[in-house]
CSV table of C-alpha atoms in Angstrom, one decimal:
chain,number,residue,atom,x,y,z
A,1,MET,CA,52.8,30.1,-7.5
A,2,LEU,CA,51.1,28.3,-10.6
A,3,TRP,CA,48.6,25.6,-10.0
A,4,ILE,CA,47.7,23.4,-13.1
A,5,ALA,CA,44.1,22.4,-13.3
A,6,GLY,CA,43.8,18.5,-12.8
A,7,LEU,CA,47.2,18.0,-11.5
A,8,SER,CA,47.3,19.9,-8.2
A,9,GLY,CA,46.6,16.8,-6.3
A,10,LEU,CA,49.4,14.9,-8.0
A,11,VAL,CA,52.5,17.3,-8.3
A,12,GLY,CA,53.9,19.3,-5.3
A,13,CYS,CA,55.0,22.9,-5.6
A,14,ALA,CA,57.6,25.1,-3.8
A,15,GLY,CA,56.3,27.7,-1.3
A,16,THR,CA,57.5,31.1,-1.6
A,17,ASP,CA,60.1,30.5,0.7
A,18,GLY,CA,61.7,27.8,-1.1
A,19,SER,CA,60.3,25.1,1.3
A,20,ALA,CA,58.4,22.1,0.1
A,21,LYS,CA,54.8,22.6,-0.1
A,22,GLU,CA,52.6,19.8,1.7
A,23,GLU,CA,50.4,18.1,-0.8
A,24,PRO,CA,46.6,18.3,0.1
A,25,GLU,CA,45.0,15.0,1.1
A,26,ALA,CA,43.3,13.2,-1.8
A,27,SER,CA,39.4,13.5,-1.4
A,28,VAL,CA,37.6,10.2,-0.9
A,29,PRO,CA,34.4,9.9,-3.4
A,30,LEU,CA,31.1,9.5,-1.6
A,31,PRO,CA,29.3,6.1,-2.3
A,32,TRP,CA,26.3,6.2,-4.5
A,33,ILE,CA,24.3,4.0,-2.2
A,34,PHE,CA,24.5,4.2,1.7
A,35,GLU,CA,24.0,1.1,3.7
A,36,GLU,CA,21.7,1.7,6.7
A,37,GLU,CA,23.6,0.6,9.8
A,38,THR,CA,20.1,-0.4,11.1
A,39,LEU,CA,16.8,-1.5,9.2
A,40,ALA,CA,14.0,0.8,9.7
A,41,GLU,CA,11.1,-0.7,11.6
A,42,PRO,CA,7.9,-1.3,9.5
A,43,SER,CA,5.0,0.8,10.4
A,44,LEU,CA,2.5,-1.0,8.3
A,45,ASP,CA,0.9,-4.4,8.6
A,46,ALA,CA,-0.9,-6.8,6.3
A,47,ALA,CA,-4.5,-5.7,7.6
A,48,THR,CA,-3.8,-2.1,6.9
A,49,ALA,CA,-2.3,-3.0,3.1
A,50,ALA,CA,-5.5,-4.9,2.5
A,51,ALA,CA,-7.8,-2.1,3.6
A,52,ALA,CA,-5.8,0.3,1.5
A,53,LEU,CA,-6.1,-1.9,-1.6
A,54,GLN,CA,-9.9,-1.8,-1.2
A,55,GLU,CA,-9.9,1.9,-1.0
A,56,GLY,CA,-7.3,2.4,-3.6
A,57,VAL,CA,-9.2,0.1,-6.2
A,58,ALA,CA,-12.6,2.1,-5.6
A,59,MET,CA,-11.0,5.3,-6.1
A,60,ALA,CA,-9.1,4.1,-9.1
A,61,MET,CA,-12.4,2.8,-10.8
A,62,ALA,CA,-14.1,6.0,-9.9
A,63,ARG,CA,-11.5,8.1,-11.9
A,64,MET,CA,-12.4,6.8,-15.3
A,65,ALA,CA,-11.7,8.8,-18.6
A,66,PRO,CA,-15.2,9.0,-19.7
A,67,ALA,CA,-16.0,11.5,-17.0
A,68,VAL,CA,-13.7,14.2,-18.5
A,69,PHE,CA,-15.7,14.7,-21.7
A,70,PRO,CA,-19.3,15.9,-20.6
A,71,SER,CA,-17.5,18.7,-18.6
A,72,TYR,CA,-15.2,19.4,-21.8
A,73,GLU,CA,-18.0,19.8,-24.1
A,74,ALA,CA,-20.0,21.9,-21.7
A,75,ALA,CA,-17.1,24.3,-21.4
A,76,MET,CA,-16.5,24.3,-25.2
A,77,ASP,CA,-20.1,25.3,-25.9
A,78,GLY,CA,-19.1,28.8,-25.5
A,79,GLN,CA,-16.6,28.9,-28.5
A,80,SER,CA,-17.3,31.3,-31.3
A,81,ALA,CA,-16.0,32.2,-34.8
A,82,GLY,CA,-12.0,32.6,-34.5
A,83,CYS,CA,-12.2,32.1,-30.7
A,84,PRO,CA,-10.4,29.8,-30.1
A,85,ASP,CA,-8.5,29.3,-33.5
A,86,TYR,CA,-8.2,25.9,-34.8
A,87,TYR,CA,-5.1,24.3,-36.5
A,88,ASP,CA,-4.1,21.0,-38.3
A,89,TYR,CA,-0.9,19.1,-37.5
A,90,ASP,CA,-0.2,15.9,-39.3
A,91,GLY,CA,-4.1,15.3,-39.4
A,92,ASN,CA,-4.7,16.3,-35.8
A,93,VAL,CA,-7.0,19.1,-35.2
A,94,TYR,CA,-6.5,21.2,-32.2
A,95,TRP,CA,-7.1,24.8,-30.9
A,96,TYR,CA,-4.3,27.0,-29.7
A,97,ASP,CA,-5.5,30.4,-28.4
A,98,ASN,CA,-5.8,33.2,-25.8
A,99,CYS,CA,-9.0,34.9,-26.5
A,100,THR,CA,-12.3,35.8,-25.3
A,101,GLY,CA,-15.4,34.9,-27.3
A,102,SER,CA,-18.5,36.9,-28.4
A,103,ASN,CA,-20.6,35.5,-25.3
A,104,GLY,CA,-17.9,36.1,-22.7
A,105,SER,CA,-16.3,32.6,-22.8
A,106,ALA,CA,-12.5,32.6,-22.4
A,107,PHE,CA,-10.1,30.3,-23.8
A,108,SER,CA,-6.5,29.8,-22.9
A,109,GLY,CA,-3.7,27.1,-23.7
A,110,TYR,CA,-4.2,24.4,-26.2
A,111,SER,CA,-6.2,21.2,-26.7
A,112,PHE,CA,-6.3,18.1,-28.8
A,113,TYR,CA,-9.9,16.3,-29.1
A,114,THR,CA,-10.7,13.3,-31.1
A,115,ARG,CA,-13.8,11.3,-31.4
A,116,TYR,CA,-14.0,7.7,-32.6
A,117,ASP,CA,-17.4,6.6,-34.0
A,118,GLN,CA,-17.8,2.9,-35.0
A,119,LEU,CA,-14.1,3.0,-36.4
A,120,ASP,CA,-13.1,-0.2,-37.9
A,121,GLY,CA,-9.7,-1.2,-36.5
A,122,GLY,CA,-8.8,-3.7,-39.0
A,123,ASP,CA,-8.5,-6.4,-36.3
A,124,GLY,CA,-11.8,-7.5,-36.0
A,125,LEU,CA,-13.0,-4.9,-33.5
A,126,ILE,CA,-15.1,-1.8,-33.9
A,127,TYR,CA,-14.2,1.1,-31.8
A,128,ASP,CA,-16.1,4.0,-30.3
A,129,GLY,CA,-14.3,6.4,-27.9
A,130,GLU,CA,-12.8,9.9,-27.3
A,131,SER,CA,-9.6,11.2,-26.5
A,132,LEU,CA,-8.4,14.7,-25.2
A,133,SER,CA,-4.9,16.1,-24.4
A,134,GLY,CA,-3.6,19.5,-23.7
A,135,VAL,CA,-2.9,22.4,-21.3
A,136,ALA,CA,-5.9,24.4,-21.1
A,137,ARG,CA,-8.1,26.7,-19.0
A,138,ILE,CA,-11.7,27.5,-20.3
A,139,GLY,CA,-13.9,30.0,-18.5
A,140,THR,CA,-17.8,29.8,-19.1
A,141,PRO,CA,-20.1,33.1,-19.0
A,142,GLU,CA,-21.8,31.6,-16.2
A,143,GLY,CA,-18.4,31.6,-14.2
A,144,HIS,CA,-17.5,28.0,-14.3
A,145,VAL,CA,-14.0,26.8,-14.9
A,146,PHE,CA,-12.6,23.7,-16.9
A,147,GLU,CA,-8.9,23.2,-16.6
A,148,ALA,CA,-6.9,20.3,-18.2
A,149,GLY,CA,-3.2,19.5,-17.7
A,150,GLY,CA,-2.6,16.0,-19.2
A,151,SER,CA,-4.3,13.4,-21.4
A,152,ALA,CA,-7.6,11.4,-21.1
A,153,TYR,CA,-8.4,8.6,-23.2
A,154,TYR,CA,-11.3,5.7,-23.6
A,155,TYR,CA,-12.5,3.5,-25.9
A,156,GLN,CA,-14.8,0.4,-26.1
A,157,ALA,CA,-14.8,-2.2,-28.8
A,158,HIS,CA,-16.9,-5.2,-29.7
A,159,HIS,CA,-15.7,-8.4,-31.1
A,160,ASP,CA,-18.2,-11.2,-32.5
A,161,ALA,CA,-17.2,-14.7,-32.3
A,162,ALA,CA,-16.2,-16.1,-35.7
A,163,ASN,CA,-16.3,-19.9,-34.8
A,164,ASP,CA,-16.7,-22.3,-31.8
A,165,GLN,CA,-13.2,-21.6,-30.6
A,166,ASP,CA,-13.6,-18.1,-30.4
A,167,ALA,CA,-15.7,-15.8,-27.9
A,168,THR,CA,-17.9,-12.8,-28.2
A,169,TYR,CA,-16.8,-10.1,-26.0
A,170,ASP,CA,-16.7,-6.2,-25.3
A,171,TYR,CA,-13.3,-4.6,-24.7
A,172,PHE,CA,-12.8,-1.4,-22.6
A,173,VAL,CA,-9.7,0.8,-22.2
A,174,SER,CA,-9.5,3.9,-19.9
A,175,ILE,CA,-6.4,6.1,-19.5
A,176,VAL,CA,-6.1,9.1,-17.5
A,177,GLN,CA,-2.7,10.9,-17.0
A,178,GLY,CA,-2.7,14.4,-15.3
A,179,SER,CA,-5.2,16.8,-13.9
A,180,PHE,CA,-8.7,17.7,-14.9
A,181,SER,CA,-11.1,19.8,-12.9
A,182,TYR,CA,-14.4,21.5,-13.6
A,183,ASP,CA,-16.9,23.2,-11.3
A,184,GLY,CA,-19.9,23.1,-13.5
A,185,PRO,CA,-23.1,20.9,-13.0
A,186,GLU,CA,-21.8,18.4,-15.6
A,187,ALA,CA,-19.0,17.5,-13.2
A,188,ALA,CA,-21.2,17.0,-10.1
A,189,GLY,CA,-20.6,13.6,-8.4
A,190,THR,CA,-17.5,12.9,-10.6
A,191,TRP,CA,-13.6,13.1,-9.8
A,192,LEU,CA,-13.4,16.3,-11.9
A,193,ALA,CA,-15.1,18.0,-9.1
A,194,GLU,CA,-12.4,17.0,-6.7
A,195,GLU,CA,-9.5,18.4,-8.7
A,196,ALA,CA,-7.9,14.9,-8.7
A,197,ALA,CA,-4.8,14.2,-10.6
A,198,PRO,CA,-4.9,10.4,-11.3
A,199,ASP,CA,-2.3,8.3,-13.4
A,200,ILE,CA,-4.6,5.1,-14.0
A,201,SER,CA,-4.7,2.7,-16.8
A,202,PHE,CA,-7.7,0.3,-16.9
A,203,GLN,CA,-8.5,-2.6,-19.3
A,204,GLY,CA,-11.6,-4.8,-19.0
A,205,ALA,CA,-13.4,-7.2,-21.0
A,206,TYR,CA,-17.1,-8.6,-20.8
A,207,LEU,CA,-18.1,-12.0,-22.2
A,208,PRO,CA,-22.0,-12.0,-22.5
A,209,ASP,CA,-22.2,-15.8,-23.0
A,210,MET,CA,-20.8,-16.5,-19.6
A,211,ASP,CA,-21.7,-13.1,-18.0
A,212,ALA,CA,-17.9,-13.0,-17.0
A,213,ARG,CA,-15.5,-10.1,-16.7
A,214,THR,CA,-11.8,-9.3,-16.3
A,215,ALA,CA,-9.9,-6.3,-15.4
A,216,ILE,CA,-6.3,-5.1,-15.1
A,217,LEU,CA,-5.1,-1.9,-13.1
A,218,ASP,CA,-1.9,-0.1,-13.8
A,219,GLY,CA,-0.7,3.3,-12.5
A,220,SER,CA,-0.9,5.4,-9.3
A,221,ILE,CA,-3.6,6.9,-7.0
A,222,SER,CA,-2.9,9.4,-4.2
A,223,GLY,CA,-5.2,10.8,-1.5
A,224,LEU,CA,-6.1,7.7,0.4
A,225,SER,CA,-7.1,8.0,3.9
A,226,GLY,CA,-5.3,6.5,7.1
A,227,ALA,CA,-1.8,5.2,7.0
A,228,VAL,CA,-1.3,4.9,3.3
A,229,GLU,CA,-0.7,8.2,1.4
A,230,TYR,CA,0.2,6.7,-2.1
A,231,MET,CA,-0.4,3.5,-4.0
A,232,VAL,CA,0.9,2.2,-7.2
A,233,PHE,CA,-0.6,-0.9,-9.1
A,234,ASP,CA,1.5,-3.3,-11.0
A,235,ALA,CA,-0.9,-5.0,-13.5
A,236,LEU,CA,-3.3,-5.9,-10.7
A,237,THR,CA,-5.5,-8.6,-12.5
A,238,VAL,CA,-8.8,-10.2,-11.7
A,239,PHE,CA,-10.9,-12.7,-13.4
A,240,SER,CA,-14.5,-14.1,-13.0
A,241,PRO,CA,-14.7,-17.5,-11.8
A,242,ALA,CA,-16.2,-18.6,-15.2
A,243,ILE,CA,-12.9,-18.0,-16.9
A,244,SER,CA,-10.2,-18.4,-14.2
A,245,THR,CA,-8.2,-21.2,-12.8
A,246,CYS,CA,-7.7,-19.0,-9.6
A,247,PRO,CA,-10.7,-16.7,-9.1
A,248,GLU,CA,-10.0,-16.4,-5.3
A,249,GLU,CA,-6.8,-14.4,-6.1
A,250,PRO,CA,-5.7,-11.6,-8.0
A,251,GLY,CA,-2.5,-11.6,-10.2
A,252,GLY,CA,0.2,-9.0,-10.3
A,253,GLY,CA,0.5,-6.7,-7.2
A,254,PHE,CA,0.6,-3.4,-5.8
A,255,SER,CA,2.8,-1.0,-3.6
A,256,VAL,CA,2.0,1.4,-1.0
A,257,ARG,CA,3.9,4.3,0.7
A,258,GLY,CA,3.1,4.6,4.3
A,259,ALA,CA,3.1,7.8,6.4
A,260,ASP,CA,6.5,6.9,7.4
A,261,GLY,CA,7.9,7.4,3.9
A,262,TYR,CA,8.8,3.9,3.2
A,263,TRP,CA,7.5,1.5,0.3
A,264,TYR,CA,5.6,-1.7,1.0
A,265,ASP,CA,5.1,-4.3,-1.7
A,266,VAL,CA,2.5,-6.9,-2.2
A,267,ILE,CA,2.7,-9.7,-4.6
A,268,PHE,CA,-0.2,-12.2,-5.6
A,269,ASP,CA,-0.2,-15.6,-7.0
A,270,GLY,CA,-3.3,-15.3,-9.3
A,271,PRO,CA,-3.3,-15.4,-13.2
A,272,THR,CA,-2.3,-12.3,-15.2
A,273,GLU,CA,-3.2,-13.7,-18.6
A,274,TRP,CA,-6.2,-15.4,-20.2
A,275,GLY,CA,-5.9,-19.1,-19.7
A,276,GLU,CA,-2.9,-19.0,-17.4
A,277,THR,CA,-2.9,-21.9,-15.0
A,278,VAL,CA,-2.2,-21.4,-11.3
A,279,GLU,CA,-1.2,-24.2,-8.9
A,280,ARG,CA,-4.1,-24.8,-6.5
A,281,GLY,CA,-1.6,-24.7,-3.4
A,282,ALA,CA,-0.7,-21.1,-4.3
A,283,CYS,CA,-4.3,-20.0,-4.8
A,284,ASP,CA,-5.4,-19.2,-1.5
A,285,GLY,CA,-6.8,-15.7,-1.9
A,286,CYS,CA,-3.7,-13.9,-0.2
A,287,GLY,CA,-0.6,-12.1,-1.5
A,288,ARG,CA,2.5,-11.6,0.4
A,289,LEU,CA,3.5,-8.2,2.0
A,290,TYR,CA,7.3,-7.2,1.6
A,291,PHE,CA,9.1,-4.5,3.5
A,292,GLN,CA,12.8,-4.0,2.3
A,293,GLY,CA,12.9,-7.4,1.1
A,294,GLU,CA,11.5,-9.1,4.3
A,295,GLU,CA,8.2,-10.7,4.3
A,296,LEU,CA,5.8,-9.2,6.8
A,297,GLY,CA,2.6,-11.5,6.4
A,298,GLU,CA,-0.3,-12.2,4.2
A,299,VAL,CA,-2.5,-9.8,2.6
A,300,CYS,CA,-6.0,-11.5,2.0
A,301,VAL,CA,-8.6,-9.8,-0.2
A,302,GLY,CA,-12.0,-10.5,-1.0
A,303,GLU,CA,-13.9,-9.3,-4.1
A,304,THR,CA,-12.9,-5.8,-5.2
A,305,GLU,CA,-14.8,-3.3,-7.5
A,306,MET,CA,-12.7,-4.1,-10.5
A,307,LEU,CA,-15.4,-6.6,-11.4
A,308,ALA,CA,-18.6,-4.9,-9.6
A,309,TRP,CA,-19.8,-3.6,-12.8
A,310,GLY,CA,-22.5,-4.8,-15.2
A,311,VAL,CA,-22.0,-4.9,-19.0
A,312,SER,CA,-19.9,-1.8,-19.1
A,313,PRO,CA,-17.4,-0.3,-16.4
A,314,TRP,CA,-18.9,3.1,-17.3
């Protein structure tokens, strides 16, 4: 008996005894989206979401990129001639090796490192900062180990007012994506000693003439305590009262995943851009908590650590 691929469900064939063969039933494709017969019951309330926000912001603000570099520099102190080997790729210098140096330091993997020192960006800003990316393991003669599996980048820039309509300010950016760890003394008290793997983008500005600040958080954080396991920031934005039409309430929002595995979303009504006007009726300091499209209540927040810094976030 011969079956022709692709036609077996459409064309019948005769059996070996000459009788007609019964055609197989056509299969019904499964749907891409399954509709739940009953909606899940939420296990997370507004008060829990508000507490999670405070904890998540504190954790995110503690995982800034500048903490990476003293540990990296300490681990790299053990390099010697030819270990590790350095290369140039389109003007970017990096090392790539698997070697043991003359003093016992061991290098494995690769790493790109760049330092910015009073770099004129051509946009009216002067930049200082550092960047590091790669997958590397560095062992020191003392037995300490630095490990990297991602990218860390930060810079700060200064802008002087050009006229009365302009403002003098300092601008800060920190981005960490991936895992970094070090067990040496340079990492003591930092998130590198915790072997964390954040995915956090921070932007901040300080206006000295008004002693005002603004900050934005994007990305995700894990390892929270309590009923929340995972948090995602969606342009969570705050402004000091001197430069905001709604200092009582953040802009943007965040989402949390509860221990039940479901996601809960919080949306705020505050400004997300400089000079944005917010209606006073919407500026009450509280966002709305949603679960599967249904509003559960209000998440009211006070001051967070997003603005709890002086002239610099690091």
